[in-house]
Short mmCIF file of C-alpha atoms in Angstrom, two decimals:
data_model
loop_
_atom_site.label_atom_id
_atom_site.label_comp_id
_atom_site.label_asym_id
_atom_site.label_seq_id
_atom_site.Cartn_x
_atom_site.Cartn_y
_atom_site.Cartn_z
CA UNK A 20 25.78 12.51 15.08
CA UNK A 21 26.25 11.64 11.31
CA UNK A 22 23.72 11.16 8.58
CA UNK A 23 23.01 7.69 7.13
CA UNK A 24 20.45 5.69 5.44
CA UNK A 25 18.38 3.44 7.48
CA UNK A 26 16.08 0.44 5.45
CA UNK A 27 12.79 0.76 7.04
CA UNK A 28 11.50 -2.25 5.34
CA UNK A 29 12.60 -5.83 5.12
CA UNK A 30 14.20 -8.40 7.00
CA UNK A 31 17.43 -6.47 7.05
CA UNK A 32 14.98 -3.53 8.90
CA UNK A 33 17.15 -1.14 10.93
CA UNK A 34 20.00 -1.55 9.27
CA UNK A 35 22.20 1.67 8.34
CA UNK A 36 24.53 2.89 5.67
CA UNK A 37 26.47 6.03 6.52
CA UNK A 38 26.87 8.92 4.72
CA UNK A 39 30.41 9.97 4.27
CA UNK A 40 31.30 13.37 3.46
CA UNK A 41 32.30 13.54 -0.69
CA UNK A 42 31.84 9.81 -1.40
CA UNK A 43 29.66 8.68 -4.26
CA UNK A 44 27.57 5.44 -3.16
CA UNK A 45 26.49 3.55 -6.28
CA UNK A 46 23.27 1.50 -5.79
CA UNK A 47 21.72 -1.45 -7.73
CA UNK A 48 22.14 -5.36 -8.58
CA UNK A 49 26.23 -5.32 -9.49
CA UNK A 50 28.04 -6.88 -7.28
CA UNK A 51 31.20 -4.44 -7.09
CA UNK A 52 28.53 -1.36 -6.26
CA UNK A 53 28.63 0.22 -2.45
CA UNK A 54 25.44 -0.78 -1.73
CA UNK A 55 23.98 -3.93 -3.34
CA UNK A 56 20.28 -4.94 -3.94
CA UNK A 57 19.88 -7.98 -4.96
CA UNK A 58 16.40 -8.07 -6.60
CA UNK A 59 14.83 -8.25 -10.26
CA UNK A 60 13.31 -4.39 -9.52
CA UNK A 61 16.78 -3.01 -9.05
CA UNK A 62 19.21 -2.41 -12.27
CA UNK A 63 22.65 -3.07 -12.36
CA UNK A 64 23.76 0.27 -11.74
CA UNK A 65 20.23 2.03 -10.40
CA UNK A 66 21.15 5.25 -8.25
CA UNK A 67 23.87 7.44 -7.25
CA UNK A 68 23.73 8.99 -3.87
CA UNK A 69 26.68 11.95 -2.45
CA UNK A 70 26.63 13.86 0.53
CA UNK A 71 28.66 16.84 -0.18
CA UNK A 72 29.31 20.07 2.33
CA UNK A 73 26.37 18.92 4.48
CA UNK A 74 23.69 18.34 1.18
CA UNK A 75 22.84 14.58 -0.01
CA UNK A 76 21.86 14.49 -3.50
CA UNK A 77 20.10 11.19 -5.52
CA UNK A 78 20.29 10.75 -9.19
CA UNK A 79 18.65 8.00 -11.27
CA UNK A 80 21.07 6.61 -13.70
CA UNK A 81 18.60 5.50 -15.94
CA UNK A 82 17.21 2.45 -14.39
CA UNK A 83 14.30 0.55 -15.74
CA UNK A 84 12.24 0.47 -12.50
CA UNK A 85 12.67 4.46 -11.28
CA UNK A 86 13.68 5.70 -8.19
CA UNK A 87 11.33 7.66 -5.98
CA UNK A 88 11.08 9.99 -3.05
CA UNK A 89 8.60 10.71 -1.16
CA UNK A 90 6.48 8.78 -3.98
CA UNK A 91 7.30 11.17 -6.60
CA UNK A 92 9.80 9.30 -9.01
CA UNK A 93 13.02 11.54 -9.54
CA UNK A 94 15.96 11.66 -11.85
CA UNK A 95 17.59 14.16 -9.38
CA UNK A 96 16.66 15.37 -5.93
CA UNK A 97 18.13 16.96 -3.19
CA UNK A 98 17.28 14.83 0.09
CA UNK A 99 16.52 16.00 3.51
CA UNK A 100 16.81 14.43 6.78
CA UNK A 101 13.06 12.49 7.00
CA UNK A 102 13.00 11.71 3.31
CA UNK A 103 12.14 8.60 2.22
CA UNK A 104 13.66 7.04 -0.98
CA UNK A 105 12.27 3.92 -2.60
CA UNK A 106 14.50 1.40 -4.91
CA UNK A 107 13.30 -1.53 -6.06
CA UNK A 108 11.21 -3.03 -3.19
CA UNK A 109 13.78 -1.18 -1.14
CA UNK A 110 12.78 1.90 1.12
CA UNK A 111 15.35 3.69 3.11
CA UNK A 112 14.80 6.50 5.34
CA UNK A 113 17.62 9.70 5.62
CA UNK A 114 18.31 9.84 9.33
CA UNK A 115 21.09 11.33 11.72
CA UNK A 116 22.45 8.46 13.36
CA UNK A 117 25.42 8.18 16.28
CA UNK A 118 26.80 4.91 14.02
CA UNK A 119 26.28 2.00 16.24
CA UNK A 120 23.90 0.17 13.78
CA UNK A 121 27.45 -0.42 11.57
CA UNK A 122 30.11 -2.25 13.65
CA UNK A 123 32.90 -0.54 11.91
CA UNK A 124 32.99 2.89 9.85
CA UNK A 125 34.89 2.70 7.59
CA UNK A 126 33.98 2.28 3.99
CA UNK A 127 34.94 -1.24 3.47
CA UNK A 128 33.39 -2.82 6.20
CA UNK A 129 30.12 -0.19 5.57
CA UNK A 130 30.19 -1.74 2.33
CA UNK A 131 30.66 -5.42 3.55
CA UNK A 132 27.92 -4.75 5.73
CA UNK A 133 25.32 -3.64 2.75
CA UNK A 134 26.29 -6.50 0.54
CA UNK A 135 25.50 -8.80 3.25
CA UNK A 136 22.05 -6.90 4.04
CA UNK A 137 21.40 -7.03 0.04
CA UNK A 138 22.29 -10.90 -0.63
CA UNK A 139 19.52 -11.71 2.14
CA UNK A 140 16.83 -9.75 0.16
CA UNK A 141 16.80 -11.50 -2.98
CA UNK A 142 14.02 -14.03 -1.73
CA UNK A 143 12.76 -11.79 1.01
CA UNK A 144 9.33 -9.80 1.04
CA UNK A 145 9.35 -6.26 1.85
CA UNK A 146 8.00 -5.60 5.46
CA UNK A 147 8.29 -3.31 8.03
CA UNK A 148 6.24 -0.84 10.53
CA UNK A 149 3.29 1.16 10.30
CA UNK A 150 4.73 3.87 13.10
CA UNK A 151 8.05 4.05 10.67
CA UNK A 152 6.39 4.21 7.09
CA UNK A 153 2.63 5.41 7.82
CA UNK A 154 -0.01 3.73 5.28
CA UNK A 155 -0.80 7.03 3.52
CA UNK A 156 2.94 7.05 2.58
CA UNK A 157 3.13 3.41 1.36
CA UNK A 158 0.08 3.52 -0.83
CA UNK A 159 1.89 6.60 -2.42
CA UNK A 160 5.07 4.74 -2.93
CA UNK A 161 3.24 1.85 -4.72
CA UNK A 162 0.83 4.09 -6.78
CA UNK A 163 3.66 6.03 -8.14
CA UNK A 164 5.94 3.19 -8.46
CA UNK A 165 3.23 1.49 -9.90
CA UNK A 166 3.20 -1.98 -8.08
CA UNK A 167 1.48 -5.04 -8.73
CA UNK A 168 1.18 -6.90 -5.49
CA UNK A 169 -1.05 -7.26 -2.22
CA UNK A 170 0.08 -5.04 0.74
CA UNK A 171 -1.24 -6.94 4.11
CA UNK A 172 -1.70 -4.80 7.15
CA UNK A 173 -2.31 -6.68 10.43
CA UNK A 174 -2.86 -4.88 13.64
CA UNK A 175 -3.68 -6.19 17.13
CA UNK A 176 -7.42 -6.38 16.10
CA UNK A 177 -8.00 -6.62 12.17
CA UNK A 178 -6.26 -7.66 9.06
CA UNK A 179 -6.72 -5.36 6.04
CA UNK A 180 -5.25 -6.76 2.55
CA UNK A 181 -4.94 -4.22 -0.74
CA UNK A 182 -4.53 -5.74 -3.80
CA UNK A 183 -2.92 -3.47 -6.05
CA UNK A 184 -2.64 -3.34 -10.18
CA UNK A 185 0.13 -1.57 -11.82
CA UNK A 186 -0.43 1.06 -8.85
CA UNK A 187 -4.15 0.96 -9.19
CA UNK A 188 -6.77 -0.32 -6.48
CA UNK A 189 -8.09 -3.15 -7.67
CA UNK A 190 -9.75 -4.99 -4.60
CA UNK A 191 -9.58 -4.36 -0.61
CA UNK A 192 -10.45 -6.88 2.10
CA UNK A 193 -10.45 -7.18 6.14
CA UNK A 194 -11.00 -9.54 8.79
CA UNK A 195 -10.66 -10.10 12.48
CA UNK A 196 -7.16 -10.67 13.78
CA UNK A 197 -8.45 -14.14 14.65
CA UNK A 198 -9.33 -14.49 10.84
CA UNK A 199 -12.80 -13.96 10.96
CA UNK A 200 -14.27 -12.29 7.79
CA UNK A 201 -16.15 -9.27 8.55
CA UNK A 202 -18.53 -7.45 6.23
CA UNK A 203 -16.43 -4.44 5.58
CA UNK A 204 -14.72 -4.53 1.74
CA UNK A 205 -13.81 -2.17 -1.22
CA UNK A 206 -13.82 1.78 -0.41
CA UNK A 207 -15.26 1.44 3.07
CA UNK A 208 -12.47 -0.90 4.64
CA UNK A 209 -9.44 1.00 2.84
CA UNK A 210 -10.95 4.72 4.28
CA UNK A 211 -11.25 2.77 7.64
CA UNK A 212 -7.27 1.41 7.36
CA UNK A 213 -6.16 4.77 6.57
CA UNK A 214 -6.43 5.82 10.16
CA UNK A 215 -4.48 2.71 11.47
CA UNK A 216 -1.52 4.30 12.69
CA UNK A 217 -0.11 0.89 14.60
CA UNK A 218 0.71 -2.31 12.87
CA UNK A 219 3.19 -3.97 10.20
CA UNK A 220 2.59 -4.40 6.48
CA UNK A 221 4.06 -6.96 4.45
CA UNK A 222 3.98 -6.16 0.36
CA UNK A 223 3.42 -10.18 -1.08
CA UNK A 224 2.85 -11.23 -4.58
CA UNK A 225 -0.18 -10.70 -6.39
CA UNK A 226 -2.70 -12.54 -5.51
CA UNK A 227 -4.44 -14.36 -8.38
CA UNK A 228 -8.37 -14.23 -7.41
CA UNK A 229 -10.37 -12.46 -9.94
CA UNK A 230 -12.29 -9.49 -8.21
CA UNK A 231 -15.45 -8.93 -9.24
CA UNK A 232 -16.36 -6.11 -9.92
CA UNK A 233 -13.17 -4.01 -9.40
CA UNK A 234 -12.71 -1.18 -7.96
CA UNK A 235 -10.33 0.44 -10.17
CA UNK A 236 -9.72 3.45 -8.26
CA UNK A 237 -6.10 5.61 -8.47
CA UNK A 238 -4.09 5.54 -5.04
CA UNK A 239 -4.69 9.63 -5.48
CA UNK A 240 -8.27 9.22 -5.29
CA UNK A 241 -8.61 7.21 -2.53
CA UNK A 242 -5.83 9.41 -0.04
CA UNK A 243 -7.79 12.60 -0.65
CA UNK A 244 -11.43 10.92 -0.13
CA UNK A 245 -9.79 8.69 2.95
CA UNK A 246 -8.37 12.03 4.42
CA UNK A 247 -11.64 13.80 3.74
CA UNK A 248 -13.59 11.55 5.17
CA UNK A 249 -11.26 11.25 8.56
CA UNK A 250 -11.06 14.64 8.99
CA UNK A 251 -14.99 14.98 8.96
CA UNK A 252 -15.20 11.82 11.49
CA UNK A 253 -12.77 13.42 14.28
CA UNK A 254 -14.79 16.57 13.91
CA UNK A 255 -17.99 14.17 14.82
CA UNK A 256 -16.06 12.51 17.56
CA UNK A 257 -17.35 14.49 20.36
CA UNK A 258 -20.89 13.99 19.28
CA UNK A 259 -21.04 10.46 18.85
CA UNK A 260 -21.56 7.50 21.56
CA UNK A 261 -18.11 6.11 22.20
CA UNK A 262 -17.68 2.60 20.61
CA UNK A 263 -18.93 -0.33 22.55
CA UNK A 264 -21.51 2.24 24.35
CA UNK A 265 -25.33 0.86 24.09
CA UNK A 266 -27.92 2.02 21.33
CA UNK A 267 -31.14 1.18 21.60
CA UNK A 268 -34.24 2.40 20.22
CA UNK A 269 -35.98 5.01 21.99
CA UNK A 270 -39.43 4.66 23.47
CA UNK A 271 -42.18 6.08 22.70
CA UNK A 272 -40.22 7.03 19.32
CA UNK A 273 -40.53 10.81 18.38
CA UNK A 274 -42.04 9.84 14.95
CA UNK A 275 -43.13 6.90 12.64
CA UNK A 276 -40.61 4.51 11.12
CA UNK A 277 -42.10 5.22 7.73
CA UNK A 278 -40.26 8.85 7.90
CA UNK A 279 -37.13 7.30 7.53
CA UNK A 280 -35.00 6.58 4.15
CA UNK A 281 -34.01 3.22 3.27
CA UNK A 282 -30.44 4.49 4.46
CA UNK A 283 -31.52 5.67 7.77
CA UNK A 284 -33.93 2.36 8.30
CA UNK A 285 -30.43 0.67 7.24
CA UNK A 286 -28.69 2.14 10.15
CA UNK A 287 -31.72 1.49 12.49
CA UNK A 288 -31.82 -2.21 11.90
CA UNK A 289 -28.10 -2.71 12.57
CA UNK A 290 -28.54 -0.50 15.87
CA UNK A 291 -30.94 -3.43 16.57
CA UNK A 292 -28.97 -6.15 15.80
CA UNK A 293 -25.61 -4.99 17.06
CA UNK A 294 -26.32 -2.32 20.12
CA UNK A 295 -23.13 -0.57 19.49
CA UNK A 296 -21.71 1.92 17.12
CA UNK A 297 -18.62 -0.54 16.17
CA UNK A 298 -21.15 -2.40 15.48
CA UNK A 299 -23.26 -0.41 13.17
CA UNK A 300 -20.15 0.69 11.83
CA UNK A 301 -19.20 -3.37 10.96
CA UNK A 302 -22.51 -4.40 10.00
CA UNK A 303 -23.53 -1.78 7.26
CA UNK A 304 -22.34 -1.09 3.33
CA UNK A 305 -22.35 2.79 3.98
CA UNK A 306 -18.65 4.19 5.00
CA UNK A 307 -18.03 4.79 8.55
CA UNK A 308 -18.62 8.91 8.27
CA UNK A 309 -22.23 8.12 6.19
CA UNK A 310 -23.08 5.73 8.92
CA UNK A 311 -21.89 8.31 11.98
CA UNK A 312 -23.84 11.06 10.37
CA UNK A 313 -26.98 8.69 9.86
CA UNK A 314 -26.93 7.74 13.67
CA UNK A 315 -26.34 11.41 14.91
CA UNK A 316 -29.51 12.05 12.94
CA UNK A 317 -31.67 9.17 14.49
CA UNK A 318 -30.27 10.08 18.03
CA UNK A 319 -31.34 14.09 17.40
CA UNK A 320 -34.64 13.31 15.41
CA UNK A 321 -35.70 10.70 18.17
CA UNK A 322 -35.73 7.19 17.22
CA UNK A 323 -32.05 6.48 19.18
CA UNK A 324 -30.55 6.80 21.85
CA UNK A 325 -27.05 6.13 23.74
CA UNK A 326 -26.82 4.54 26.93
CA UNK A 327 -23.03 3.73 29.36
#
């Protein structure tokens, strides 16, 4: 087993770049470098990457653009197997690797092999996998790399798109897989994405609709609220109806409608109109975890109740 750098995003996804022991790999836009991105967010000479007695080291040589790992932008870092470093639009992954990915290994035909990989990305939009590069991680990357662009996530069942603004949140949109819209936007359908843990994301240009009003909300902000808000939901799991289970409204009802808030009333009306918790979930304004705790509520006070 050997260490190498894997590209975990792209067209050229999968491909590797071993690590030899005490050689320097030069990374950016020249065309004489050992590894060359082609790409207007990579400098001419952008990083320098060694693996000596068993360490890899990165250091930034000044580039316009930064490079990053693990989201936090660097001018020198020690990397560990499992780090991720992001160049340009580039993210590669250190992993231990038994070399087949390169047909030959050694360092010209490594290098042949990278040059090729970095011609094809000069048009290409970054890409790749959702078990490889979880969205948590991504968002990172872009906030602290500050990106303008949409990220699209698409997994068997939904589309989710986040339009991003110099690394800020600007706007957030889903649909159906089939491209139906759905009512789910903004804070609500980007906590929801953050627990999609299947899928691939593509990172487009921005896209030039005017969003009104924006959201404006740091990538920092909306991980620890997201997480939050997860965490509180799996601890409700076991109390709540499973998804496509029945609600209906209990008769004789407990107490009077008119003892309910207008947020509670809210989640009643969609239990009428939808009979499921995806459903409520889908068809209210209030984030998933307001809208589970709402419903637990109804079902204990009396006006709901779960059926198979």
């Amino acid at each position: 087993m050997r260490l190498a750098l894997r590209f975990i995003s792209g067209k050229y996804q999968g491909g590797e770049f071993p690590l030899e022991e005490d050689r320097e790999i030069i990374v950016g836009r020249s065309s004489d470098l050992d590894m060359v991105l082609v790409e207007e967010m990579v400098s001419r000479r952008h990083a320098r990457i060694q693996l000596t007695n068993g360490h890899i080291s990165i250091d930034d040589l000044n580039s316009t653009n930064g490079t990053f790992v693990n989201g936090e932008r660097v001018t020198h870092a020690e990397l560990q197997e499992g780090d991720r470093v992001l160049i340009g639009s580039n993210i590669l992954k250190v992993v231990t690797t038994d070399g087949t990915a390169i047909s030959a290994n050694d360092a010209d035909a490594a290098s042949q092999v990278s040059r090729s990989v970095g011609r094809r990305t000069e048009d290409a939009r970054m890409s790749g996998d959702l078990e490889e590069i979880p969205l948590p991680d991504l968002m990172q990357l872009f906030g602290s790399s500050r990106k303008t662009a949409t990220l699209i996530i698409t997994t068997d069942t939904h589309v989710g798109r986040i339009h991003l603004n110099e690394g800020i949140v600007r706007a957030v949109e889903m649909e159906s897989a089939n491209g139906d819209p759905l009512p789910v936007s903004g804070l609500k359908a980007i906590y929801r994405m953050i627990c999609w843990e299947r899928g691939v994301f593509e990172l487009t240009p921005r896209d030039p609709r005017t969003f009104e009003p924006p959201l404006d909300a740091s990538v920092q902000e909306v991980l620890m609220e997201g997480f939050r808000q997860k965490d509180e939901l799996v601890q409700l799991g076991s109390k709540l109806p499973e998804l496509n289970a029945a609600l209906r409204p209990l008769s004789p009802m407990k107490s009077p409608l008119r003892d309910l808030s207008p947020a509670h009333l809210d989640i009643f009306q969609a239990v009428l109109n939808t009979g499921t918790l995806e459903g409520v979930y889908d068809s209210t304004e209030l984030p998933d975890l307001d809208a589970a705790q709402k419903l637990l509520e109804l079902i204990n006070r009396g006006y709901v109740e779960a059926g198979s």
